[in-house]
């Protein structure tokens, strides 16, 4: 009996000790967890990087999407842990019925934005995301069947998370002399371009895809989104502006309901550039888009379009940095005159209004543009502006700048402007009055 009692005592003590040990560890872990949350100032739910993407656990990957949506605007850096950021299975490895679900999961995963200011951080995770983005591009290109509204919503969330950001331009002194931009020859390149390029390519193919229903997509590609997209045209990276130009043009063509708003928004950018800042990197790209838009204007031109020419296009000749965008601007102006020859008088008088006085390089650009406008000008419109035009050309012939004087084609083209002897005599007489013959 005594042996039995003695035999039970160690077992009871061991069990109690085990319980105490277990309880102690639990308390320590709890305290450590609490201490970790206190030191970080955030709960585990707000830490996107702590969420695992498990190939064999759809619930976990879905949880990743929920966490990402909560912090879609957070920019992650190397200080956070990415040990569990893993790729999802390829589209070829899942049945067709699950591909759209996998597509959404991959989009959620790509909402994580990495920090590229330090290139050596999170190399593995960055490569996983790059490969995932490329898979998404291939899927959007080859998909058969309309995108669901949920898929559209997720595409727009991923695109917004990666593209919409605040620019931090490098401190560079902007000097403009004689209409030539004297900034550094090498443009500023975005360090995140390895990911941004694929996101832009995905979005371009999504907008261009026949499987994207414009009626559904316009709920997400709305006016707010377009304004944010236009803000990106101020990017210093010319590669980004080139993608934006193509994408905005496709949006203009596909979403007819947004066309007036896009024109109005571009108009506002021009106003701010002309009359306030004279600093905006994407003026040339916006003018290239407008050149195609103007070419498609129906005749007769609406009064809205004529006012756009007078209030925005012609005043764009005013800024000192005209050389940065003069070629597409000249094309747009010529398109207006070819569409409606009666606008020639308005255009020529507008050029004379903003004609440079002390900037010879800019004056050469005006003479080039004037020659193109005159080729599309009819005789009645030319006669209305003939006198002030000859006065300005006479001043150009008196210029001390060799390029302005050498620009004699514009002067001689005036003499050859019409085949009628009477009109040629008028031109010659006008030049004679101003002492040029």
Tab-separated table of C-alpha atoms in Angstrom:
chain	number	residue	atom	x	y	z
A	1	UNK	CA	0.000	0.000	0.000
A	2	UNK	CA	2.853	2.321	0.921
A	3	UNK	CA	4.712	1.457	-2.256
A	4	UNK	CA	1.694	2.272	-4.279
A	5	UNK	CA	1.370	5.667	-2.618
A	6	UNK	CA	5.076	6.359	-3.073
A	7	UNK	CA	4.858	5.243	-6.695
A	8	UNK	CA	2.115	7.728	-7.398
A	9	UNK	CA	3.892	10.708	-5.881
A	10	UNK	CA	6.638	11.125	-8.547
A	11	UNK	CA	4.114	10.704	-11.362
A	12	UNK	CA	1.851	13.352	-9.879
A	13	UNK	CA	4.761	15.690	-9.262
A	14	UNK	CA	6.068	15.190	-12.822
A	15	UNK	CA	2.671	15.972	-14.272
A	16	UNK	CA	2.337	19.070	-12.150
A	17	UNK	CA	5.815	20.172	-13.150
A	18	UNK	CA	5.013	19.622	-16.810
A	19	UNK	CA	1.880	21.672	-16.433
A	20	UNK	CA	3.793	24.429	-14.729
A	21	UNK	CA	6.456	24.327	-17.425
A	22	UNK	CA	3.838	24.448	-20.153
A	23	UNK	CA	2.055	27.296	-18.454
A	24	UNK	CA	5.321	29.175	-18.013
A	25	UNK	CA	6.221	28.818	-21.663
A	26	UNK	CA	2.767	29.925	-22.707
A	27	UNK	CA	3.062	32.976	-20.501
A	28	UNK	CA	6.495	33.781	-21.875
A	29	UNK	CA	5.322	33.411	-25.437
A	30	UNK	CA	2.318	35.571	-24.717
A	31	UNK	CA	4.502	38.220	-23.133
A	32	UNK	CA	6.966	38.061	-26.028
A	33	UNK	CA	4.157	38.430	-28.514
A	34	UNK	CA	2.729	41.361	-26.562
A	35	UNK	CA	6.157	42.922	-26.336
A	36	UNK	CA	6.673	42.514	-30.071
A	37	UNK	CA	3.383	44.238	-30.818
A	38	UNK	CA	4.214	47.002	-28.383
A	39	UNK	CA	7.662	47.615	-29.879
A	40	UNK	CA	6.395	47.692	-33.442
A	41	UNK	CA	3.322	49.735	-32.643
A	42	UNK	CA	1.261	47.629	-35.022
A	43	UNK	CA	-0.749	44.459	-34.763
A	44	UNK	CA	0.074	41.406	-36.808
A	45	UNK	CA	-2.952	42.055	-38.984
A	46	UNK	CA	-1.419	45.255	-40.332
A	47	UNK	CA	1.878	43.637	-41.326
A	48	UNK	CA	1.415	42.586	-44.937
A	49	UNK	CA	4.767	40.892	-45.153
A	50	UNK	CA	3.874	38.394	-42.416
A	51	UNK	CA	1.149	36.803	-44.527
A	52	UNK	CA	2.175	33.620	-46.294
A	53	UNK	CA	1.220	32.607	-49.804
A	54	UNK	CA	0.945	28.819	-49.745
A	55	UNK	CA	0.574	26.988	-53.028
A	56	UNK	CA	-1.450	24.236	-51.436
A	57	UNK	CA	-3.676	26.426	-49.242
A	58	UNK	CA	-6.144	28.583	-51.184
A	59	UNK	CA	-7.538	30.049	-47.935
A	60	UNK	CA	-4.126	31.418	-47.010
A	61	UNK	CA	-3.630	33.061	-50.409
A	62	UNK	CA	-7.105	34.517	-50.203
A	63	UNK	CA	-6.158	35.884	-46.788
A	64	UNK	CA	-3.159	37.518	-48.451
A	65	UNK	CA	-5.483	39.345	-50.819
A	66	UNK	CA	-7.548	40.669	-47.919
A	67	UNK	CA	-4.466	41.870	-46.066
A	68	UNK	CA	-3.070	43.520	-49.203
A	69	UNK	CA	-6.286	45.415	-49.831
A	70	UNK	CA	-6.026	46.851	-46.315
A	71	UNK	CA	-2.539	48.166	-46.985
A	72	UNK	CA	-2.508	48.555	-50.739
A	73	UNK	CA	-0.844	51.946	-50.539
A	74	UNK	CA	1.883	50.801	-48.163
A	75	UNK	CA	5.379	50.738	-49.605
A	76	UNK	CA	7.342	47.842	-48.197
A	77	UNK	CA	11.068	47.892	-47.651
A	78	UNK	CA	13.812	45.544	-46.646
A	79	UNK	CA	13.253	46.071	-42.961
A	80	UNK	CA	10.158	43.862	-43.079
A	81	UNK	CA	10.348	40.102	-43.356
A	82	UNK	CA	9.524	38.399	-46.660
A	83	UNK	CA	10.544	34.859	-45.762
A	84	UNK	CA	7.066	33.568	-46.636
A	85	UNK	CA	6.492	35.596	-49.829
A	86	UNK	CA	6.269	32.751	-52.335
A	87	UNK	CA	4.968	32.337	-55.833
A	88	UNK	CA	1.641	30.770	-56.765
A	89	UNK	CA	1.271	27.866	-59.195
A	90	UNK	CA	1.317	28.623	-62.918
A	91	UNK	CA	-1.853	28.901	-64.974
A	92	UNK	CA	-0.939	25.750	-66.891
A	93	UNK	CA	-0.835	23.788	-63.630
A	94	UNK	CA	-4.470	24.374	-62.680
A	95	UNK	CA	-7.746	23.376	-64.368
A	96	UNK	CA	-9.455	25.895	-66.624
A	97	UNK	CA	-12.247	26.322	-64.088
A	98	UNK	CA	-9.750	27.641	-61.520
A	99	UNK	CA	-7.728	29.960	-63.753
A	100	UNK	CA	-9.788	33.063	-63.125
A	101	UNK	CA	-9.587	32.492	-59.374
A	102	UNK	CA	-5.819	32.058	-59.669
A	103	UNK	CA	-5.698	35.218	-61.779
A	104	UNK	CA	-7.288	37.206	-58.961
A	105	UNK	CA	-4.976	35.655	-56.364
A	106	UNK	CA	-1.926	36.588	-58.411
A	107	UNK	CA	-3.242	40.142	-58.801
A	108	UNK	CA	-3.645	40.377	-55.022
A	109	UNK	CA	-0.114	39.131	-54.540
A	110	UNK	CA	1.279	41.774	-56.931
A	111	UNK	CA	-0.294	44.586	-54.920
A	112	UNK	CA	2.766	44.412	-52.668
A	113	UNK	CA	5.063	47.305	-53.622
A	114	UNK	CA	8.785	46.815	-53.016
A	115	UNK	CA	11.380	49.458	-52.329
A	116	UNK	CA	13.815	49.809	-55.237
A	117	UNK	CA	15.863	52.619	-53.749
A	118	UNK	CA	18.119	49.936	-52.295
A	119	UNK	CA	18.576	47.423	-55.131
A	120	UNK	CA	20.022	44.609	-53.009
A	121	UNK	CA	17.020	44.271	-50.696
A	122	UNK	CA	14.421	41.511	-51.188
A	123	UNK	CA	15.971	40.261	-54.422
A	124	UNK	CA	14.175	36.922	-54.242
A	125	UNK	CA	10.771	38.464	-53.565
A	126	UNK	CA	11.216	41.074	-56.306
A	127	UNK	CA	12.010	38.352	-58.806
A	128	UNK	CA	8.962	36.342	-57.698
A	129	UNK	CA	6.752	39.366	-58.256
A	130	UNK	CA	8.356	40.107	-61.640
A	131	UNK	CA	7.698	36.560	-62.827
A	132	UNK	CA	4.132	36.711	-61.507
A	133	UNK	CA	3.502	39.983	-63.343
A	134	UNK	CA	4.784	38.450	-66.556
A	135	UNK	CA	2.434	35.497	-66.097
A	136	UNK	CA	-0.449	37.942	-65.661
A	137	UNK	CA	0.499	39.714	-68.914
A	138	UNK	CA	0.491	36.395	-70.767
A	139	UNK	CA	-2.876	35.489	-69.258
A	140	UNK	CA	-4.493	38.815	-70.221
A	141	UNK	CA	-3.134	38.430	-73.752
A	142	UNK	CA	-4.376	34.881	-74.282
A	143	UNK	CA	-7.593	34.841	-72.228
A	144	UNK	CA	-10.745	33.691	-73.997
A	145	UNK	CA	-13.971	34.951	-72.498
A	146	UNK	CA	-15.019	38.242	-70.998
A	147	UNK	CA	-13.351	39.459	-67.838
A	148	UNK	CA	-15.695	39.338	-64.879
A	149	UNK	CA	-16.445	42.493	-62.935
A	150	UNK	CA	-14.483	41.105	-59.996
A	151	UNK	CA	-11.453	40.523	-62.209
A	152	UNK	CA	-11.695	44.072	-63.564
A	153	UNK	CA	-11.870	45.455	-60.055
A	154	UNK	CA	-8.790	43.495	-58.983
A	155	UNK	CA	-6.829	44.567	-62.083
A	156	UNK	CA	-7.535	48.206	-61.323
A	157	UNK	CA	-6.558	47.776	-57.656
A	158	UNK	CA	-3.250	46.204	-58.605
A	159	UNK	CA	-2.516	48.834	-61.271
A	160	UNK	CA	-3.381	51.669	-58.880
A	161	UNK	CA	-1.234	50.227	-56.101
A	162	UNK	CA	1.828	50.061	-58.328
A	163	UNK	CA	1.494	53.136	-60.559
A	164	UNK	CA	-0.074	55.885	-58.482
A	165	UNK	CA	2.685	57.355	-56.373
A	166	UNK	CA	4.187	60.688	-55.415
A	167	UNK	CA	7.136	61.746	-57.537
A	168	UNK	CA	10.321	62.835	-55.785
A	169	UNK	CA	12.260	64.623	-58.524
A	170	UNK	CA	16.004	64.851	-58.275
A	171	UNK	CA	17.226	68.355	-57.394
A	172	UNK	CA	18.285	69.765	-60.739
A	173	UNK	CA	18.453	73.390	-61.793
A	174	UNK	CA	16.187	74.041	-64.740
A	175	UNK	CA	17.722	76.593	-67.068
A	176	UNK	CA	16.314	77.591	-70.430
A	177	UNK	CA	18.335	79.765	-72.782
A	178	UNK	CA	17.149	80.665	-76.267
A	179	UNK	CA	14.333	78.137	-76.018
A	180	UNK	CA	16.705	75.232	-75.398
A	181	UNK	CA	16.390	73.179	-72.230
A	182	UNK	CA	19.776	72.987	-70.557
A	183	UNK	CA	18.942	70.281	-68.040
A	184	UNK	CA	21.109	67.202	-67.862
A	185	UNK	CA	21.185	65.230	-71.082
A	186	UNK	CA	20.379	61.990	-69.291
A	187	UNK	CA	16.748	61.890	-68.103
A	188	UNK	CA	15.928	60.594	-64.641
A	189	UNK	CA	15.064	56.886	-64.789
A	190	UNK	CA	12.769	55.263	-62.243
A	191	UNK	CA	14.575	52.535	-60.310
A	192	UNK	CA	11.316	50.547	-60.047
A	193	UNK	CA	10.992	50.277	-63.836
A	194	UNK	CA	11.586	46.459	-63.921
A	195	UNK	CA	8.164	46.102	-62.243
A	196	UNK	CA	6.503	49.261	-63.550
A	197	UNK	CA	7.094	48.329	-67.174
A	198	UNK	CA	5.291	45.003	-66.798
A	199	UNK	CA	2.421	46.644	-64.919
A	200	UNK	CA	2.056	49.185	-67.727
A	201	UNK	CA	2.183	46.418	-70.323
A	202	UNK	CA	-0.489	44.453	-68.463
A	203	UNK	CA	-2.740	47.500	-68.183
A	204	UNK	CA	-2.248	48.385	-71.853
A	205	UNK	CA	-3.243	44.896	-72.940
A	206	UNK	CA	-6.166	44.876	-70.533
A	207	UNK	CA	-7.539	48.139	-71.945
A	208	UNK	CA	-6.938	47.009	-75.525
A	209	UNK	CA	-8.375	43.516	-75.051
A	210	UNK	CA	-11.600	42.650	-76.815
A	211	UNK	CA	-12.528	40.679	-73.680
A	212	UNK	CA	-12.707	43.898	-71.626
A	213	UNK	CA	-16.285	45.129	-71.655
A	214	UNK	CA	-16.211	48.931	-71.808
A	215	UNK	CA	-19.610	49.241	-70.122
A	216	UNK	CA	-18.346	47.384	-67.052
A	217	UNK	CA	-14.798	48.710	-67.082
A	218	UNK	CA	-15.895	52.358	-67.108
A	219	UNK	CA	-17.022	51.896	-63.492
A	220	UNK	CA	-13.376	51.479	-62.522
A	221	UNK	CA	-11.660	53.509	-65.237
A	222	UNK	CA	-13.576	56.563	-64.103
A	223	UNK	CA	-12.820	60.279	-64.022
A	224	UNK	CA	-10.895	60.017	-60.763
A	225	UNK	CA	-8.681	57.294	-62.219
A	226	UNK	CA	-8.081	59.320	-65.407
A	227	UNK	CA	-6.981	62.360	-63.394
A	228	UNK	CA	-4.472	60.246	-61.475
A	229	UNK	CA	-3.259	58.777	-64.765
A	230	UNK	CA	-2.755	62.269	-66.189
A	231	UNK	CA	-0.734	63.231	-63.111
A	232	UNK	CA	1.737	60.499	-64.051
A	233	UNK	CA	2.586	62.351	-67.285
A	234	UNK	CA	4.799	64.571	-65.134
A	235	UNK	CA	7.153	61.621	-64.674
A	236	UNK	CA	10.776	62.345	-65.530
A	237	UNK	CA	11.177	58.875	-67.041
A	238	UNK	CA	10.471	59.083	-70.812
A	239	UNK	CA	9.745	55.339	-70.932
A	240	UNK	CA	6.869	55.801	-68.523
A	241	UNK	CA	5.467	58.764	-70.464
A	242	UNK	CA	5.554	56.738	-73.675
A	243	UNK	CA	3.446	53.985	-72.101
A	244	UNK	CA	1.060	56.562	-70.642
A	245	UNK	CA	0.624	58.183	-74.051
A	246	UNK	CA	-0.384	54.886	-75.647
A	247	UNK	CA	-2.673	53.875	-72.777
A	248	UNK	CA	-4.491	57.215	-72.590
A	249	UNK	CA	-5.030	57.148	-76.350
A	250	UNK	CA	-6.567	53.660	-76.083
A	251	UNK	CA	-8.803	54.788	-73.221
A	252	UNK	CA	-9.931	57.772	-75.303
A	253	UNK	CA	-10.800	55.470	-78.182
A	254	UNK	CA	-12.560	52.792	-76.134
A	255	UNK	CA	-14.492	54.859	-73.595
A	256	UNK	CA	-16.427	57.438	-75.582
A	257	UNK	CA	-18.183	58.696	-72.469
A	258	UNK	CA	-14.840	59.958	-71.124
A	259	UNK	CA	-13.730	61.854	-74.237
A	260	UNK	CA	-14.992	65.338	-73.288
A	261	UNK	CA	-13.592	64.941	-69.785
A	262	UNK	CA	-10.140	63.882	-71.077
A	263	UNK	CA	-9.965	66.898	-73.386
A	264	UNK	CA	-11.034	69.203	-70.562
A	265	UNK	CA	-8.476	67.688	-68.156
A	266	UNK	CA	-5.653	68.104	-70.700
A	267	UNK	CA	-6.825	71.665	-71.250
A	268	UNK	CA	-6.469	72.345	-67.521
A	269	UNK	CA	-2.934	70.945	-67.528
A	270	UNK	CA	-2.029	73.290	-70.381
A	271	UNK	CA	-3.503	76.283	-68.541
A	272	UNK	CA	-1.480	75.539	-65.432
A	273	UNK	CA	1.662	74.999	-67.485
A	274	UNK	CA	1.283	78.188	-69.556
A	275	UNK	CA	0.152	80.671	-66.958
A	276	UNK	CA	1.586	79.297	-63.690
A	277	UNK	CA	4.463	76.842	-63.634
A	278	UNK	CA	5.944	76.412	-67.147
A	279	UNK	CA	7.121	73.074	-65.761
A	280	UNK	CA	5.567	69.798	-66.833
A	281	UNK	CA	7.415	66.837	-68.321
A	282	UNK	CA	4.623	65.347	-70.429
A	283	UNK	CA	3.482	68.272	-72.619
A	284	UNK	CA	4.952	66.736	-75.778
A	285	UNK	CA	3.250	63.368	-75.162
A	286	UNK	CA	-0.116	65.024	-74.476
A	287	UNK	CA	0.209	67.008	-77.708
A	288	UNK	CA	0.951	63.812	-79.633
A	289	UNK	CA	-2.296	62.348	-78.314
A	290	UNK	CA	-4.168	65.521	-79.258
A	291	UNK	CA	-2.707	65.437	-82.760
A	292	UNK	CA	-4.440	62.121	-83.360
A	293	UNK	CA	-7.636	63.343	-81.665
A	294	UNK	CA	-7.778	66.536	-83.750
A	295	UNK	CA	-7.248	64.509	-86.899
A	296	UNK	CA	-10.457	62.623	-86.068
A	297	UNK	CA	-12.621	65.684	-85.378
A	298	UNK	CA	-15.845	65.717	-87.392
A	299	UNK	CA	-16.669	68.672	-89.632
A	300	UNK	CA	-17.795	71.315	-89.134
A	301	UNK	CA	-15.669	71.836	-86.057
A	302	UNK	CA	-17.518	72.398	-82.792
A	303	UNK	CA	-17.159	75.749	-81.101
A	304	UNK	CA	-15.595	73.898	-78.155
A	305	UNK	CA	-12.714	72.755	-80.370
A	306	UNK	CA	-12.146	76.236	-81.788
A	307	UNK	CA	-11.993	77.694	-78.296
A	308	UNK	CA	-9.494	75.018	-77.332
A	309	UNK	CA	-7.295	76.170	-80.218
A	310	UNK	CA	-7.505	79.838	-79.204
A	311	UNK	CA	-7.234	79.465	-75.418
A	312	UNK	CA	-4.775	76.591	-75.054
A	313	UNK	CA	-2.987	75.566	-78.267
A	314	UNK	CA	-1.889	78.992	-79.489
A	315	UNK	CA	-0.786	80.241	-76.018
A	316	UNK	CA	1.481	77.173	-75.796
A	317	UNK	CA	3.867	79.196	-77.986
A	318	UNK	CA	4.494	81.496	-75.021
A	319	UNK	CA	6.696	79.386	-72.636
A	320	UNK	CA	10.452	79.614	-73.031
A	321	UNK	CA	10.821	75.822	-73.246
A	322	UNK	CA	8.890	75.662	-76.526
A	323	UNK	CA	11.657	73.597	-78.114
A	324	UNK	CA	10.731	70.628	-75.906
A	325	UNK	CA	7.326	70.191	-77.566
A	326	UNK	CA	7.226	72.439	-80.651
A	327	UNK	CA	7.065	69.653	-83.228
A	328	UNK	CA	3.820	68.018	-81.966
A	329	UNK	CA	2.371	71.491	-81.253
A	330	UNK	CA	3.031	72.598	-84.827
A	331	UNK	CA	1.370	69.421	-86.102
A	332	UNK	CA	-1.758	70.104	-83.995
A	333	UNK	CA	-1.967	73.707	-85.218
A	334	UNK	CA	-1.637	72.624	-88.842
A	335	UNK	CA	-4.332	69.991	-88.343
A	336	UNK	CA	-6.763	72.682	-87.204
A	337	UNK	CA	-6.060	74.812	-90.283
A	338	UNK	CA	-6.440	71.819	-92.608
A	339	UNK	CA	-9.743	70.953	-90.938
A	340	UNK	CA	-11.097	74.484	-91.222
A	341	UNK	CA	-9.225	76.889	-93.519
A	342	UNK	CA	-11.033	79.858	-91.936
A	343	UNK	CA	-8.938	79.337	-88.817
A	344	UNK	CA	-5.749	80.315	-90.675
A	345	UNK	CA	-6.220	84.010	-89.918
A	346	UNK	CA	-6.719	83.228	-86.214
A	347	UNK	CA	-3.622	81.019	-86.124
A	348	UNK	CA	-1.347	83.469	-87.961
A	349	UNK	CA	-2.428	86.380	-85.774
A	350	UNK	CA	-1.881	84.175	-82.733
A	351	UNK	CA	1.666	83.400	-83.857
A	352	UNK	CA	2.327	87.095	-84.392
A	353	UNK	CA	1.002	87.834	-80.895
A	354	UNK	CA	3.500	85.486	-79.248
A	355	UNK	CA	6.331	86.125	-81.720
A	356	UNK	CA	9.662	86.139	-79.821
A	357	UNK	CA	11.554	89.420	-79.713
A	358	UNK	CA	14.973	88.497	-78.351
A	359	UNK	CA	14.990	84.695	-78.757
A	360	UNK	CA	16.402	83.915	-82.216
A	361	UNK	CA	16.248	80.110	-81.863
A	362	UNK	CA	12.582	80.321	-80.961
A	363	UNK	CA	12.040	82.720	-83.879
A	364	UNK	CA	13.342	80.090	-86.293
A	365	UNK	CA	10.757	77.642	-84.919
A	366	UNK	CA	8.008	80.199	-85.504
A	367	UNK	CA	9.157	80.693	-89.102
A	368	UNK	CA	9.117	76.946	-89.707
A	369	UNK	CA	5.603	76.653	-88.320
A	370	UNK	CA	4.434	79.699	-90.255
A	371	UNK	CA	5.553	78.114	-93.492
A	372	UNK	CA	3.531	74.967	-92.760
A	373	UNK	CA	0.451	76.997	-91.862
A	374	UNK	CA	0.711	79.084	-95.039
A	375	UNK	CA	0.684	75.938	-97.164
A	376	UNK	CA	-2.813	75.169	-95.805
A	377	UNK	CA	-4.038	78.770	-95.952
A	378	UNK	CA	-6.513	79.989	-98.561
A	379	UNK	CA	-6.296	83.397	-100.245
A	380	UNK	CA	-9.193	85.149	-98.398
A	381	UNK	CA	-7.777	84.258	-94.980
A	382	UNK	CA	-4.278	85.257	-96.056
A	383	UNK	CA	-5.441	88.684	-97.166
A	384	UNK	CA	-6.931	89.385	-93.727
A	385	UNK	CA	-3.601	89.004	-91.950
A	386	UNK	CA	-1.287	90.019	-94.787
A	387	UNK	CA	-0.227	93.451	-93.501
A	388	UNK	CA	0.810	92.480	-89.932
A	389	UNK	CA	2.453	89.354	-91.330
A	390	UNK	CA	4.612	91.366	-93.753
A	391	UNK	CA	5.531	93.768	-90.977
A	392	UNK	CA	6.846	90.879	-88.883
A	393	UNK	CA	8.720	89.321	-91.805
A	394	UNK	CA	10.338	92.674	-92.501
A	395	UNK	CA	11.617	92.745	-88.928
A	396	UNK	CA	12.957	89.220	-89.372
A	397	UNK	CA	14.916	90.317	-92.456
A	398	UNK	CA	16.519	93.004	-90.313
A	399	UNK	CA	17.573	90.449	-87.680
A	400	UNK	CA	21.242	90.152	-86.797
A	401	UNK	CA	20.894	86.394	-86.283
A	402	UNK	CA	22.208	84.451	-89.267
A	403	UNK	CA	19.624	81.650	-88.950
A	404	UNK	CA	16.720	84.080	-89.081
A	405	UNK	CA	18.164	85.924	-92.081
A	406	UNK	CA	19.027	82.657	-93.789
A	407	UNK	CA	15.404	81.557	-93.467
A	408	UNK	CA	14.513	83.029	-96.858
A	409	UNK	CA	12.267	80.175	-97.965
A	410	UNK	CA	9.387	81.643	-95.995
A	411	UNK	CA	9.797	84.979	-97.694
A	412	UNK	CA	10.110	83.568	-101.196
A	413	UNK	CA	7.238	81.155	-100.575
A	414	UNK	CA	5.029	84.168	-100.030
A	415	UNK	CA	5.881	85.370	-103.530
A	416	UNK	CA	5.006	81.938	-104.912
A	417	UNK	CA	1.903	81.611	-102.745
A	418	UNK	CA	-0.481	82.277	-105.615
A	419	UNK	CA	-0.232	81.999	-109.365
A	420	UNK	CA	-2.074	85.266	-109.986
A	421	UNK	CA	0.161	88.105	-111.093
A	422	UNK	CA	-2.028	90.609	-109.295
A	423	UNK	CA	-1.481	88.992	-105.907
A	424	UNK	CA	2.248	88.645	-106.523
A	425	UNK	CA	2.432	92.385	-107.223
A	426	UNK	CA	0.642	93.074	-103.944
A	427	UNK	CA	3.177	90.977	-102.040
A	428	UNK	CA	6.128	92.577	-103.795
A	429	UNK	CA	4.711	96.058	-103.173
A	430	UNK	CA	4.185	95.284	-99.497
A	431	UNK	CA	7.764	94.089	-99.123
A	432	UNK	CA	8.937	97.174	-100.984
A	433	UNK	CA	7.065	99.448	-98.575
A	434	UNK	CA	8.899	97.876	-95.639
A	435	UNK	CA	12.237	98.272	-97.401
A	436	UNK	CA	12.913	94.627	-98.186
A	437	UNK	CA	12.933	94.820	-102.030
